PDB file of C-alpha atoms in Angstrom:
ATOM      1  CA  MET A   1      94.650 133.954  72.738  1.00 33.00           C
ATOM      2  CA  PRO A   2      96.783 134.996  75.751  1.00 36.00           C
ATOM      3  CA  ARG A   3      99.185 137.894  75.363  1.00 37.00           C
ATOM      4  CA  SER A   4     102.792 136.945  74.655  1.00 37.00           C
ATOM      5  CA  GLY A   5     104.676 136.320  77.884  1.00 39.00           C
ATOM      6  CA  VAL A   6     101.534 135.832  80.019  1.00 37.00           C
ATOM      7  CA  ARG A   7     101.693 132.618  82.046  1.00 41.00           C
ATOM      8  CA  VAL A   8      98.638 130.439  81.528  1.00 44.00           C
ATOM      9  CA  PRO A   9      98.301 127.861  84.336  1.00 58.00           C
ATOM     10  CA  PRO A  10      97.454 124.316  83.243  1.00 72.00           C
ATOM     11  CA  ASP A  11      93.927 123.023  83.753  1.00 91.00           C
ATOM     12  CA  PRO A  12      93.559 121.411  87.181  1.00 96.00           C
ATOM     13  CA  TYR A  13      92.762 117.738  87.743  1.00 97.00           C
ATOM     14  CA  PHE A  14      89.696 117.015  89.882  1.00 97.00           C
ATOM     15  CA  ILE A  15      89.542 113.737  91.844  1.00 98.00           C
ATOM     16  CA  HIS A  16      86.236 112.911  93.542  1.00 97.00           C
ATOM     17  CA  GLY A  17      85.506 110.993  96.713  1.00 96.00           C
ATOM     18  CA  TRP A  18      84.316 107.456  97.405  1.00 96.00           C
ATOM     19  CA  GLY A  19      80.877 106.534  96.075  1.00 96.00           C
ATOM     20  CA  PHE A  20      80.509 109.599  93.849  1.00 96.00           C
ATOM     21  CA  SER A  21      81.922 110.650  90.471  1.00 96.00           C
ATOM     22  CA  SER A  22      83.353 113.645  88.651  1.00 96.00           C
ATOM     23  CA  LYS A  23      79.815 115.094  88.554  1.00 94.00           C
ATOM     24  CA  VAL A  24      80.449 116.653  91.963  1.00 93.00           C
ATOM     25  CA  PHE A  25      82.791 119.101  90.208  1.00 93.00           C
ATOM     26  CA  TYR A  26      80.218 120.227  87.651  1.00 89.00           C
ATOM     27  CA  GLY A  27      80.939 123.913  88.352  1.00 86.00           C
ATOM     28  CA  PHE A  28      84.608 123.728  87.396  1.00 92.00           C
ATOM     29  CA  VAL A  29      86.683 123.588  84.222  1.00 91.00           C
ATOM     30  CA  GLY A  30      89.539 121.101  84.011  1.00 94.00           C
ATOM     31  CA  HIS A  31      90.346 117.398  83.840  1.00 95.00           C
ATOM     32  CA  LYS A  32      87.587 115.634  85.763  1.00 96.00           C
ATOM     33  CA  LEU A  33      88.523 112.047  86.519  1.00 96.00           C
ATOM     34  CA  ASP A  34      86.093 109.199  87.162  1.00 98.00           C
ATOM     35  CA  LEU A  35      87.826 106.672  89.409  1.00 98.00           C
ATOM     36  CA  PRO A  36      87.400 102.934  88.684  1.00 98.00           C
ATOM     37  CA  GLY A  37      83.899 101.758  89.539  1.00 97.00           C
ATOM     38  CA  HIS A  38      82.567 105.326  89.719  1.00 98.00           C
ATOM     39  CA  GLY A  39      80.539 107.025  86.985  1.00 96.00           C
ATOM     40  CA  LYS A  40      82.217 106.338  83.641  1.00 95.00           C
ATOM     41  CA  GLY A  41      85.397 105.000  85.265  1.00 95.00           C
ATOM     42  CA  ASN A  42      85.689 101.515  83.772  1.00 91.00           C
ATOM     43  CA  ALA A  43      89.440 100.970  84.271  1.00 94.00           C
ATOM     44  CA  GLU A  44      90.508  97.962  86.312  1.00 95.00           C
ATOM     45  CA  TYR A  45      91.144  98.625  89.996  1.00 97.00           C
ATOM     46  CA  LYS A  46      94.086  96.831  91.633  1.00 97.00           C
ATOM     47  CA  ASP A  47      95.067  98.963  94.618  1.00 97.00           C
ATOM     48  CA  PHE A  48      95.618 102.573  95.658  1.00 96.00           C
ATOM     49  CA  TYR A  49      99.277 102.679  94.660  1.00 97.00           C
ATOM     50  CA  ASP A  50      98.598 101.299  91.188  1.00 98.00           C
ATOM     51  CA  LEU A  51      95.790 103.831  90.706  1.00 98.00           C
ATOM     52  CA  ALA A  52      97.973 106.721  91.911  1.00 98.00           C
ATOM     53  CA  THR A  53     100.757 105.615  89.577  1.00 98.00           C
ATOM     54  CA  ARG A  54      98.481 105.454  86.534  1.00 97.00           C
ATOM     55  CA  ILE A  55      97.040 108.895  87.231  1.00 98.00           C
ATOM     56  CA  GLY A  56     100.475 110.344  87.982  1.00 98.00           C
ATOM     57  CA  LEU A  57     101.903 109.108  84.703  1.00 97.00           C
ATOM     58  CA  SER A  58      99.125 110.919  82.832  1.00 95.00           C
ATOM     59  CA  LEU A  59      99.719 114.300  84.498  1.00 96.00           C
ATOM     60  CA  ASN A  60     101.323 117.324  82.921  1.00 92.00           C
ATOM     61  CA  ARG A  61     104.224 118.992  84.704  1.00 92.00           C
ATOM     62  CA  ASN A  62     103.319 121.566  87.381  1.00 94.00           C
ATOM     63  CA  SER A  63      99.830 120.100  87.722  1.00 96.00           C
ATOM     64  CA  VAL A  64      97.234 121.232  90.226  1.00 97.00           C
ATOM     65  CA  LEU A  65      95.198 118.477  91.891  1.00 98.00           C
ATOM     66  CA  VAL A  66      91.854 119.185  93.529  1.00 97.00           C
ATOM     67  CA  GLY A  67      90.898 116.167  95.632  1.00 97.00           C
ATOM     68  CA  TRP A  68      87.851 115.563  97.791  1.00 97.00           C
ATOM     69  CA  SER A  69      87.805 112.988 100.632  1.00 96.00           C
ATOM     70  CA  LEU A  70      89.232 109.717  99.255  1.00 98.00           C
ATOM     71  CA  GLY A  71      90.291 111.788  96.249  1.00 98.00           C
ATOM     72  CA  ALA A  72      92.275 114.029  98.583  1.00 98.00           C
ATOM     73  CA  SER A  73      94.226 111.046  99.939  1.00 98.00           C
ATOM     74  CA  LEU A  74      94.812 109.837  96.398  1.00 98.00           C
ATOM     75  CA  SER A  75      96.043 113.319  95.431  1.00 98.00           C
ATOM     76  CA  MET A  76      98.558 113.337  98.280  1.00 98.00           C
ATOM     77  CA  LEU A  77      99.819 109.904  97.283  1.00 98.00           C
ATOM     78  CA  ILE A  78     100.258 111.078  93.679  1.00 98.00           C
ATOM     79  CA  ALA A  79     102.201 114.125  94.905  1.00 98.00           C
ATOM     80  CA  LEU A  80     104.500 111.835  96.883  1.00 97.00           C
ATOM     81  CA  LEU A  81     105.077 109.470  93.970  1.00 98.00           C
ATOM     82  CA  PHE A  82     105.433 112.209  91.328  1.00 98.00           C
ATOM     83  CA  PRO A  83     106.817 115.302  93.107  1.00 97.00           C
ATOM     84  CA  GLN A  84     108.126 116.735  89.836  1.00 96.00           C
ATOM     85  CA  LYS A  85     104.628 116.752  88.340  1.00 96.00           C
ATOM     86  CA  VAL A  86     102.469 118.176  91.153  1.00 97.00           C
ATOM     87  CA  LYS A  87     102.800 121.866  91.942  1.00 96.00           C
ATOM     88  CA  ARG A  88      99.714 122.425  94.079  1.00 97.00           C
ATOM     89  CA  LEU A  89      97.230 120.375  96.103  1.00 98.00           C
ATOM     90  CA  ILE A  90      93.763 121.660  96.992  1.00 97.00           C
ATOM     91  CA  LEU A  91      92.310 119.136  99.434  1.00 98.00           C
ATOM     92  CA  ILE A  92      88.674 119.105 100.576  1.00 97.00           C
ATOM     93  CA  GLY A  93      87.549 116.968 103.529  1.00 96.00           C
ATOM     94  CA  ALA A  94      91.007 115.400 103.761  1.00 97.00           C
ATOM     95  CA  THR A  95      92.764 113.176 106.273  1.00 97.00           C
ATOM     96  CA  ALA A  96      96.172 111.523 106.390  1.00 97.00           C
ATOM     97  CA  TYR A  97      94.706 108.278 107.753  1.00 97.00           C
ATOM     98  CA  PHE A  98      90.993 107.569 107.603  1.00 97.00           C
ATOM     99  CA  GLY A  99      91.470 104.639 109.983  1.00 94.00           C
ATOM    100  CA  GLU A 100      91.914 107.099 112.866  1.00 94.00           C
ATOM    101  CA  CYS A 101      88.720 109.046 112.091  1.00 96.00           C
ATOM    102  CA  TRP A 102      86.253 106.315 113.074  1.00 95.00           C
ATOM    103  CA  ASP A 103      86.636 103.611 115.672  1.00 95.00           C
ATOM    104  CA  LYS A 104      86.972 100.020 114.498  1.00 94.00           C
ATOM    105  CA  LYS A 105      83.390  99.150 115.442  1.00 96.00           C
ATOM    106  CA  GLU A 106      82.025 101.952 113.259  1.00 96.00           C
ATOM    107  CA  ILE A 107      84.165 100.871 110.312  1.00 96.00           C
ATOM    108  CA  ARG A 108      83.086  97.229 110.652  1.00 96.00           C
ATOM    109  CA  GLY A 109      79.460  98.334 110.818  1.00 97.00           C
ATOM    110  CA  PHE A 110      79.861 100.432 107.675  1.00 96.00           C
ATOM    111  CA  PHE A 111      81.250  97.497 105.707  1.00 96.00           C
ATOM    112  CA  LEU A 112      78.533  95.163 106.998  1.00 97.00           C
ATOM    113  CA  ARG A 113      75.774  97.549 105.955  1.00 96.00           C
ATOM    114  CA  LEU A 114      77.403  98.057 102.549  1.00 96.00           C
ATOM    115  CA  LYS A 115      77.507  94.293 101.991  1.00 95.00           C
ATOM    116  CA  LYS A 116      73.938  93.763 103.188  1.00 96.00           C
ATOM    117  CA  GLU A 117      72.030  96.815 101.976  1.00 96.00           C
ATOM    118  CA  ARG A 118      74.090  97.605  98.867  1.00 95.00           C
ATOM    119  CA  GLU A 119      72.533 100.399  96.733  1.00 94.00           C
ATOM    120  CA  ALA A 120      70.164 101.539  99.495  1.00 95.00           C
ATOM    121  CA  PHE A 121      73.029 102.106 101.908  1.00 95.00           C
ATOM    122  CA  LEU A 122      75.124 103.891  99.291  1.00 95.00           C
ATOM    123  CA  SER A 123      72.227 106.264  98.573  1.00 93.00           C
ATOM    124  CA  GLU A 124      71.931 107.026 102.285  1.00 92.00           C
ATOM    125  CA  PHE A 125      75.664 107.685 102.531  1.00 92.00           C
ATOM    126  CA  ARG A 126      75.552 110.025  99.531  1.00 91.00           C
ATOM    127  CA  ARG A 127      72.738 112.067 101.059  1.00 87.00           C
ATOM    128  CA  ARG A 128      74.632 112.372 104.325  1.00 83.00           C
ATOM    129  CA  ALA A 129      77.910 113.430 102.716  1.00 82.00           C
ATOM    130  CA  TYR A 130      76.650 115.557  99.843  1.00 83.00           C
ATOM    131  CA  GLY A 131      72.924 115.540  99.142  1.00 81.00           C
ATOM    132  CA  GLU A 132      70.908 113.984  96.359  1.00 82.00           C
ATOM    133  CA  PHE A 133      73.275 112.450  93.810  1.00 89.00           C
ATOM    134  CA  GLN A 134      72.827 110.069  90.908  1.00 90.00           C
ATOM    135  CA  ASP A 135      75.500 108.215  88.920  1.00 94.00           C
ATOM    136  CA  SER A 136      76.388 104.602  88.254  1.00 93.00           C
ATOM    137  CA  VAL A 137      78.809 102.625  90.412  1.00 95.00           C
ATOM    138  CA  SER A 138      80.282  99.138  90.746  1.00 96.00           C
ATOM    139  CA  LEU A 139      79.712  98.181  94.360  1.00 96.00           C
ATOM    140  CA  ASP A 140      82.340  95.417  94.277  1.00 95.00           C
ATOM    141  CA  VAL A 141      84.999  97.915  93.152  1.00 97.00           C
ATOM    142  CA  LEU A 142      83.787 100.457  95.714  1.00 96.00           C
ATOM    143  CA  GLU A 143      84.148  97.905  98.502  1.00 96.00           C
ATOM    144  CA  ALA A 144      87.735  97.063  97.499  1.00 97.00           C
ATOM    145  CA  MET A 145      88.669 100.722  97.157  1.00 97.00           C
ATOM    146  CA  LEU A 146      87.136 101.621 100.509  1.00 97.00           C
ATOM    147  CA  LYS A 147      89.144  98.880 102.211  1.00 97.00           C
ATOM    148  CA  ASP A 148      92.355 100.335 100.770  1.00 97.00           C
ATOM    149  CA  TYR A 149      91.313 103.867 101.774  1.00 97.00           C
ATOM    150  CA  VAL A 150      90.700 102.837 105.365  1.00 97.00           C
ATOM    151  CA  GLU A 151      94.136 101.184 105.541  1.00 96.00           C
ATOM    152  CA  LEU A 152      96.105 103.903 103.734  1.00 97.00           C
ATOM    153  CA  ASP A 153      98.303 105.709 106.268  1.00 98.00           C
ATOM    154  CA  LEU A 154     100.236 108.663 104.852  1.00 97.00           C
ATOM    155  CA  ARG A 155     101.239 110.254 108.152  1.00 96.00           C
ATOM    156  CA  LYS A 156     104.944 109.423 108.108  1.00 96.00           C
ATOM    157  CA  HIS A 157     105.251 110.452 104.451  1.00 96.00           C
ATOM    158  CA  LEU A 158     103.557 113.868 104.595  1.00 95.00           C
ATOM    159  CA  PRO A 159     106.670 115.919 105.471  1.00 93.00           C
ATOM    160  CA  TYR A 160     108.069 114.898 102.077  1.00 94.00           C
ATOM    161  CA  ILE A 161     105.296 116.531 100.056  1.00 96.00           C
ATOM    162  CA  ARG A 162     106.873 119.370  98.084  1.00 94.00           C
ATOM    163  CA  ALA A 163     103.714 120.805  96.525  1.00 97.00           C
ATOM    164  CA  GLU A 164     101.834 123.819  97.859  1.00 97.00           C
ATOM    165  CA  VAL A 165      98.953 122.533  99.991  1.00 98.00           C
ATOM    166  CA  TYR A 166      95.570 124.135 100.666  1.00 98.00           C
ATOM    167  CA  LEU A 167      93.156 122.445 103.073  1.00 97.00           C
ATOM    168  CA  LEU A 168      89.406 123.152 102.928  1.00 97.00           C
ATOM    169  CA  HIS A 169      87.222 121.602 105.599  1.00 96.00           C
ATOM    170  CA  GLY A 170      83.710 121.772 107.002  1.00 94.00           C
ATOM    171  CA  SER A 171      83.741 122.390 110.732  1.00 92.00           C
ATOM    172  CA  TYR A 172      80.769 119.997 111.222  1.00 92.00           C
ATOM    173  CA  ASP A 173      82.080 117.256 108.926  1.00 93.00           C
ATOM    174  CA  PRO A 174      80.621 113.897 110.137  1.00 92.00           C
ATOM    175  CA  ILE A 175      82.669 111.759 107.721  1.00 94.00           C
ATOM    176  CA  VAL A 176      86.140 113.208 108.331  1.00 96.00           C
ATOM    177  CA  PRO A 177      85.913 115.002 111.711  1.00 95.00           C
ATOM    178  CA  ILE A 178      87.857 118.230 111.889  1.00 95.00           C
ATOM    179  CA  ARG A 179      90.251 116.705 114.444  1.00 95.00           C
ATOM    180  CA  CYS A 180      91.489 114.356 111.685  1.00 96.00           C
ATOM    181  CA  MET A 181      92.085 117.262 109.339  1.00 96.00           C
ATOM    182  CA  LEU A 182      93.984 119.141 112.071  1.00 95.00           C
ATOM    183  CA  SER A 183      96.211 116.093 112.511  1.00 95.00           C
ATOM    184  CA  LEU A 184      96.920 116.282 108.769  1.00 96.00           C
ATOM    185  CA  TYR A 185      97.510 120.037 108.953  1.00 97.00           C
ATOM    186  CA  ASN A 186     100.073 119.639 111.726  1.00 95.00           C
ATOM    187  CA  LEU A 187     102.057 117.156 109.631  1.00 94.00           C
ATOM    188  CA  LEU A 188     102.190 119.248 106.483  1.00 93.00           C
ATOM    189  CA  LYS A 189     104.752 121.985 105.983  1.00 82.00           C
ATOM    190  CA  ASP A 190     103.314 125.458 105.371  1.00 90.00           C
ATOM    191  CA  ALA A 191      99.827 124.246 104.470  1.00 96.00           C
ATOM    192  CA  LYS A 192      97.124 126.919 104.221  1.00 97.00           C
ATOM    193  CA  LEU A 193      93.875 126.133 106.008  1.00 97.00           C
ATOM    194  CA  TYR A 194      90.314 127.284 105.259  1.00 95.00           C
ATOM    195  CA  THR A 195      87.362 126.097 107.356  1.00 93.00           C
ATOM    196  CA  PHE A 196      83.651 126.467 106.653  1.00 89.00           C
ATOM    197  CA  PRO A 197      80.500 126.077 108.781  1.00 90.00           C
ATOM    198  CA  GLY A 198      79.454 123.013 106.811  1.00 89.00           C
ATOM    199  CA  GLY A 199      79.710 119.257 106.444  1.00 90.00           C
ATOM    200  CA  HIS A 200      81.860 116.859 104.470  1.00 91.00           C
ATOM    201  CA  PHE A 201      81.456 118.846 101.265  1.00 86.00           C
ATOM    202  CA  PRO A 202      81.263 122.333 102.811  1.00 80.00           C
ATOM    203  CA  ALA A 203      78.931 124.859 101.231  1.00 76.00           C
ATOM    204  CA  GLY A 204      80.778 127.786  99.742  1.00 78.00           C
ATOM    205  CA  TYR A 205      83.918 125.869  98.859  1.00 86.00           C
ATOM    206  CA  GLU A 206      83.539 126.764  95.164  1.00 87.00           C
ATOM    207  CA  TYR A 207      84.520 130.387  95.695  1.00 90.00           C
ATOM    208  CA  ILE A 208      87.741 129.668  97.555  1.00 92.00           C
ATOM    209  CA  VAL A 209      88.761 126.899  95.122  1.00 93.00           C
ATOM    210  CA  HIS A 210      88.335 129.311  92.223  1.00 90.00           C
ATOM    211  CA  LYS A 211      90.316 131.936  94.134  1.00 91.00           C
ATOM    212  CA  ILE A 212      93.193 129.508  94.813  1.00 93.00           C
ATOM    213  CA  LEU A 213      93.211 128.314  91.212  1.00 91.00           C
ATOM    214  CA  LYS A 214      93.552 131.888  89.978  1.00 88.00           C
ATOM    215  CA  SER A 215      96.374 132.767  92.396  1.00 86.00           C
TER     216      SER A 215
END
């Protein structure tokens, strides 16, 4: 039991990226969410705003959100919709607008390969972004969610985020290039930035996330 008068921070909420599941946060303690179509996430998916609203309504006050990639964008949207509930954002591999990270030809090619190659292409993407990873998915839901992620543009809304923001990013990230994160950083007020010599899920991020959570 904590000593009387000692503040005990609430457990953080972990929101994974596209094509993965809460398993990527196996080394952490907290509320690990499986998004619709990912892992054990069997809730209906309508759109990004509906998903952000449903998650936001379930949050405790002064919550800490740890979001990776698509989960980082979702975390920012939740903070905008529920400013009274989100105290801190820890964002890994984040961007304000994924549509500016790849050119339109690359995005079209990604969707075409996803439609044609299905599970094989998803496995390749997982290896590129993270490494070997196994968990169930609904490819139809993933396709709809990815479309919304590509179109979600938070740039004009970012100055209204009231939560503390920490950005963690791999300097060699091939999925969200560091230039996209720097665009996000320049739009956020007083964000703290940590970079790593890694990829989309930078090695060594665990230590700094734990350090931020304890601060």
